[in-house]
Tab-separated table of C-alpha atoms and ligand atoms in Angstrom:
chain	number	residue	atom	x	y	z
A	169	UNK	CA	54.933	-22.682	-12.192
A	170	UNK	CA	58.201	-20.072	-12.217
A	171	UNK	CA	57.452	-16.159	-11.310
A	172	UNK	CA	56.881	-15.154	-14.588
A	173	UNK	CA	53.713	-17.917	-14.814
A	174	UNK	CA	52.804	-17.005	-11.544
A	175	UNK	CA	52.646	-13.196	-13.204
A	176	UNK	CA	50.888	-14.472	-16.592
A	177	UNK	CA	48.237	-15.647	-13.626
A	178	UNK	CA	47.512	-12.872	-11.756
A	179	UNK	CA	47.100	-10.719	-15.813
A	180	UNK	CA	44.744	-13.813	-16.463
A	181	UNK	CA	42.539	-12.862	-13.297
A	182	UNK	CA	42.708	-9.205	-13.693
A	183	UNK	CA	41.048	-9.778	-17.170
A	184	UNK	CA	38.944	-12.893	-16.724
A	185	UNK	CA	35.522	-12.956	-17.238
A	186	UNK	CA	35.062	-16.593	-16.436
A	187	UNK	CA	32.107	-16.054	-14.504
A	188	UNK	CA	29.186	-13.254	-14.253
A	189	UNK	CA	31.317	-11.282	-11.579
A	190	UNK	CA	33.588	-10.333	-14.289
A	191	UNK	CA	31.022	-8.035	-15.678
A	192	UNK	CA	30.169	-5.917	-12.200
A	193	UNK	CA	33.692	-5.954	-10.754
A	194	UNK	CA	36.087	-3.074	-11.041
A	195	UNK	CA	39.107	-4.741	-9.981
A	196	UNK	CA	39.576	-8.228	-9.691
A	197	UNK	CA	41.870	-9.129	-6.114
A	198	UNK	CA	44.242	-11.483	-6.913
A	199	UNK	CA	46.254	-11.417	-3.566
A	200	UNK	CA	49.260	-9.734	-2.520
A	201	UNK	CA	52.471	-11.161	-0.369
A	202	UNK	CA	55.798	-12.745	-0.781
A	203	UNK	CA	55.271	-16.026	-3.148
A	204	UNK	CA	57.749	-17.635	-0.882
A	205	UNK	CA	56.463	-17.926	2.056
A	206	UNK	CA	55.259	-20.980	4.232
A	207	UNK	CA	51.813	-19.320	5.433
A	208	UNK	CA	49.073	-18.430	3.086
A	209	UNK	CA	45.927	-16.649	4.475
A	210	UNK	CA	42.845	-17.332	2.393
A	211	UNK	CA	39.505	-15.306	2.572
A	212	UNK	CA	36.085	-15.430	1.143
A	213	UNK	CA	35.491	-12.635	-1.270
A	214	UNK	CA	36.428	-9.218	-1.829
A	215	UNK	CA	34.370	-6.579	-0.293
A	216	UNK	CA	33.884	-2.682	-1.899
A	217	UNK	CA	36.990	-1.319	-0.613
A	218	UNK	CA	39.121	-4.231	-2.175
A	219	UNK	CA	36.926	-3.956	-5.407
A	220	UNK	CA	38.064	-0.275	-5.710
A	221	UNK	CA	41.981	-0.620	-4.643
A	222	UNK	CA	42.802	-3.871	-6.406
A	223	UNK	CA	43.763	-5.206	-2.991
A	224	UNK	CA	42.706	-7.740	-0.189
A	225	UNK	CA	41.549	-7.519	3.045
A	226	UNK	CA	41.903	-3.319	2.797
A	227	UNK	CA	38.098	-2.965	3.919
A	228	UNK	CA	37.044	-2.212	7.988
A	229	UNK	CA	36.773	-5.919	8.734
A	230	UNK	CA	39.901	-6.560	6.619
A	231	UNK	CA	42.111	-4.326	8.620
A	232	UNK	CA	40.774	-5.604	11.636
A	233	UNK	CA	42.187	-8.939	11.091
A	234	UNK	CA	45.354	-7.333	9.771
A	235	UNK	CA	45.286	-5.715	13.009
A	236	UNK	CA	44.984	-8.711	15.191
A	237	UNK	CA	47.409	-10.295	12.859
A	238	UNK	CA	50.056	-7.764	14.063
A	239	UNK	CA	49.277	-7.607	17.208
A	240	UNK	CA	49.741	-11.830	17.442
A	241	UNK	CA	53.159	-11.274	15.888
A	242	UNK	CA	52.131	-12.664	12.494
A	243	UNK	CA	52.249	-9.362	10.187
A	244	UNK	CA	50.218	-9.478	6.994
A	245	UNK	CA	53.546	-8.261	4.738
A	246	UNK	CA	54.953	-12.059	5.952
A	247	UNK	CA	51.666	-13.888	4.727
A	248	UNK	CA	50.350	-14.267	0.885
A	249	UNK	CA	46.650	-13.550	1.169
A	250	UNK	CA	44.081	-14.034	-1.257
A	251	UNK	CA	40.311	-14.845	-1.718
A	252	UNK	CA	38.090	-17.988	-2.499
A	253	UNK	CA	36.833	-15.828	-5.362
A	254	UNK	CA	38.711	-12.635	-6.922
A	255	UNK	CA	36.119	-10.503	-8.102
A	256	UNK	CA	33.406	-9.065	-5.297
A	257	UNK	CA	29.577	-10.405	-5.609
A	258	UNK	CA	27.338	-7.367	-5.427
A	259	UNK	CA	25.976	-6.210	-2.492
A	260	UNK	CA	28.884	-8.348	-0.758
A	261	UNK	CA	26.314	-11.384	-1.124
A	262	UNK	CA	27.928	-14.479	-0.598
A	263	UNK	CA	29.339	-16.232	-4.376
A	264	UNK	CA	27.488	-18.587	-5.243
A	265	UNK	CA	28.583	-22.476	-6.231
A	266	UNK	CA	29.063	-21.709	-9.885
A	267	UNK	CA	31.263	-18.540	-9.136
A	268	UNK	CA	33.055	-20.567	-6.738
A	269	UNK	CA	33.819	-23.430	-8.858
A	270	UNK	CA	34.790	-21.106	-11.981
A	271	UNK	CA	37.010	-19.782	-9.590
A	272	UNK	CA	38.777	-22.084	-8.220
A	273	UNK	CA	41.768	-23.092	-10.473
A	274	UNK	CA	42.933	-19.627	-10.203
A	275	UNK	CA	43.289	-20.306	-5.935
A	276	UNK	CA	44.370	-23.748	-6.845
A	277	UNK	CA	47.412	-22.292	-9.101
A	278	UNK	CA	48.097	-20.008	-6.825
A	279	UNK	CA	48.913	-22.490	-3.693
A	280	UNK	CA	50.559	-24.650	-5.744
A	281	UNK	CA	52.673	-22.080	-7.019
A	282	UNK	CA	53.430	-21.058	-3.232
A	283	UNK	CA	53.442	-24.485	-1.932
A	284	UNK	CA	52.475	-23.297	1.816
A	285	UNK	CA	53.258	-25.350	4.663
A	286	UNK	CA	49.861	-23.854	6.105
A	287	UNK	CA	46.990	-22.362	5.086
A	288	UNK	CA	44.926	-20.200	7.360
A	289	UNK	CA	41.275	-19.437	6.228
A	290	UNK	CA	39.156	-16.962	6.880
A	291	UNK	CA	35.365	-17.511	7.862
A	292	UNK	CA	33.150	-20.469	6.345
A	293	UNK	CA	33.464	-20.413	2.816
A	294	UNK	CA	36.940	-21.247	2.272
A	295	UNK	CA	37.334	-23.797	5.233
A	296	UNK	CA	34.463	-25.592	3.764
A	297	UNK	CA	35.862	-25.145	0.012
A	298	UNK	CA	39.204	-26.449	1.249
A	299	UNK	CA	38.416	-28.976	3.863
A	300	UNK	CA	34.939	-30.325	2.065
A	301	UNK	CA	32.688	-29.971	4.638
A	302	UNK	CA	29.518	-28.329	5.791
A	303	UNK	CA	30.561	-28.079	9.411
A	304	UNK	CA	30.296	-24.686	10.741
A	305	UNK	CA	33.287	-22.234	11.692
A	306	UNK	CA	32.477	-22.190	15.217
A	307	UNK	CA	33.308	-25.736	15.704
A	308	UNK	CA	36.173	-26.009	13.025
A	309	UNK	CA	38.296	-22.500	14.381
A	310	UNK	CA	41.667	-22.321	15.691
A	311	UNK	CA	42.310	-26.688	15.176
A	312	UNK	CA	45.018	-27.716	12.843
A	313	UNK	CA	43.167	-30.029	9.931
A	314	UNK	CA	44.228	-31.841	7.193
A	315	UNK	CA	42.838	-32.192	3.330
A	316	UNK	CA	44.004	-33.274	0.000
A	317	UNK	CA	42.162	-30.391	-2.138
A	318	UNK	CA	43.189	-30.488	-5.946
A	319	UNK	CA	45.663	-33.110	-5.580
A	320	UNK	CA	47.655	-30.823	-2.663
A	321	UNK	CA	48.161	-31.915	0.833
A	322	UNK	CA	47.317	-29.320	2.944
A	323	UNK	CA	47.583	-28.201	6.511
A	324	UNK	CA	44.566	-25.889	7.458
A	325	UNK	CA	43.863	-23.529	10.283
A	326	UNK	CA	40.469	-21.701	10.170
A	327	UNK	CA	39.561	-18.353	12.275
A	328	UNK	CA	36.789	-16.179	12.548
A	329	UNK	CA	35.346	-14.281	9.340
A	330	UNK	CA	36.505	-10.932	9.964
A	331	UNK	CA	33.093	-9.370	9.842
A	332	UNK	CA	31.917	-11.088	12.517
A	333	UNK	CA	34.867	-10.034	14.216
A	334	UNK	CA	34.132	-6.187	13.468
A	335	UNK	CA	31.173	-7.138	15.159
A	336	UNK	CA	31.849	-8.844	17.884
A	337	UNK	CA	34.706	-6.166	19.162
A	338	UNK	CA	34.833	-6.874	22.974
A	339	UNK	CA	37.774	-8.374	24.367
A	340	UNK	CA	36.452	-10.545	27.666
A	341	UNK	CA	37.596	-13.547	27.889
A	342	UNK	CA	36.509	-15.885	25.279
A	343	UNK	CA	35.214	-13.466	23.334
A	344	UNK	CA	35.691	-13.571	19.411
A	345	UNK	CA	38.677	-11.573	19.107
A	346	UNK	CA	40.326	-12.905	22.088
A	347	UNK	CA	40.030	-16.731	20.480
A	348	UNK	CA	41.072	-15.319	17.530
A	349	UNK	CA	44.428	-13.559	18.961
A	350	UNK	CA	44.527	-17.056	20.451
A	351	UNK	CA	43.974	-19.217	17.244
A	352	UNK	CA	46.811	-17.040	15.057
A	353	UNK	CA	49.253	-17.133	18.062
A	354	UNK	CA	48.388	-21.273	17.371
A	355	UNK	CA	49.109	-20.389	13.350
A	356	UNK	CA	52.492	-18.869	14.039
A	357	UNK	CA	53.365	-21.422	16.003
A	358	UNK	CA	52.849	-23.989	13.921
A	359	UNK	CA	54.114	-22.196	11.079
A	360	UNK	CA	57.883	-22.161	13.070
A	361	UNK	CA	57.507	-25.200	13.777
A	362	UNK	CA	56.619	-26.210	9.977
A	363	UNK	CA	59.851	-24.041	8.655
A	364	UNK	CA	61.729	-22.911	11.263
A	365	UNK	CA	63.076	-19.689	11.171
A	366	UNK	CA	60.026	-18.007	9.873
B	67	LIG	FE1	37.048	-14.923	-13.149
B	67	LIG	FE2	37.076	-15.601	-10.591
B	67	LIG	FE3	36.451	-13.121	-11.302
B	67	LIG	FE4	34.742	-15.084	-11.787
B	67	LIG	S1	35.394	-14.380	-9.752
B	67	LIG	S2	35.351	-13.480	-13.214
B	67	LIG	S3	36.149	-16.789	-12.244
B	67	LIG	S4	38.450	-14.133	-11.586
């Protein structure tokens, strides 16, 4: 896929209506960041505050991470980050299998379009969408695994969903946030070590 595809994409999301989310979204989130980059951050859905801007992780738990992703010397403006699923599921409820799965080519064009040397996810839905399992995120977080997921090889590091981090917000020693600091201090190291000079 060149850039101008990889535009023609993100126009295809903005007006597909693939799936019943279509109908109730106002802005579908395609993802924002530099389409060369080795690190790709991938979340679950968008929540009301990305649904009104157009953009990702721009909500309270959002910035949070953004935050932490700063402060771990791994800025967002150096990552591509996108969702699972583009359009938000009312209420925030989690999308369901079908919206998922109508989904998914667009997150599959998009990483091979970007080709990252990692892929850092964001809670449980897309570690288990990209890795295939039903393990929880509590046992999966801040380990390096591998997966072939629509014919890609990928190299994936899950954290913490941000909302649980938003409420979780102490910083004692193994706390939430503190493994997470932890786990994307383990991402950017990897990620040097994966292209170096990143
Ligand atoms: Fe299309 Fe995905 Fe939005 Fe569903 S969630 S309407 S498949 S862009």
């Amino acid at each position: 896929m060149n850039d101008a595809s990889f535009s023609a994409l993100k126009n295809e999301v903005g007006t597909c209506e693939r799936c019943p989310l279509g109908a109730t979204r106002t802005h579908a989130v395609f993802g924002e960041g530099p389409e060369r980059t080795p690190v790709v951050l991938v979340g679950e859905a968008p929540g009301a505050k990305e649904d009104e801007s157009g953009r990702p992780f721009v909500g309270l738990s959002g910035r949070l991470l953004s935050e932490l992703l700063e402060e771990a010397g791994l800025p967002r403006e150096k990552l591509f980050i996108t969702n699972t699923v583009k359009c938000r599921p009312p209420e925030n409820r989690l999308p369901s299998k079908t919206e998922t799965a109508a989904c998914r080519s667009f997150l599959a064009a998009q990483l091979r379009h970007i080709r990252p040397r990692l892929v850092i996810t964001a809670g449980n839905a897309p570690t288990r969408a990209l890795l295939g399992t039903k393990e929880g995120i509590s046992t999966l977080r801040g380990r390096l695994h591998s997966c072939v997921w629509e014919g890609m090889e990928l190299s994936v590091l899950p954290l913490f969903h941000p909302s649980y981090l938003l409420r979780n917000r102490g910083r004692a020693e193994g706390s939430p946030i503190m493994l997470t600091l932890a786990d994307i201090r383990e991402a950017l190291r990897l990620a040097r070590e994966f292209t170096p000079g990143f």
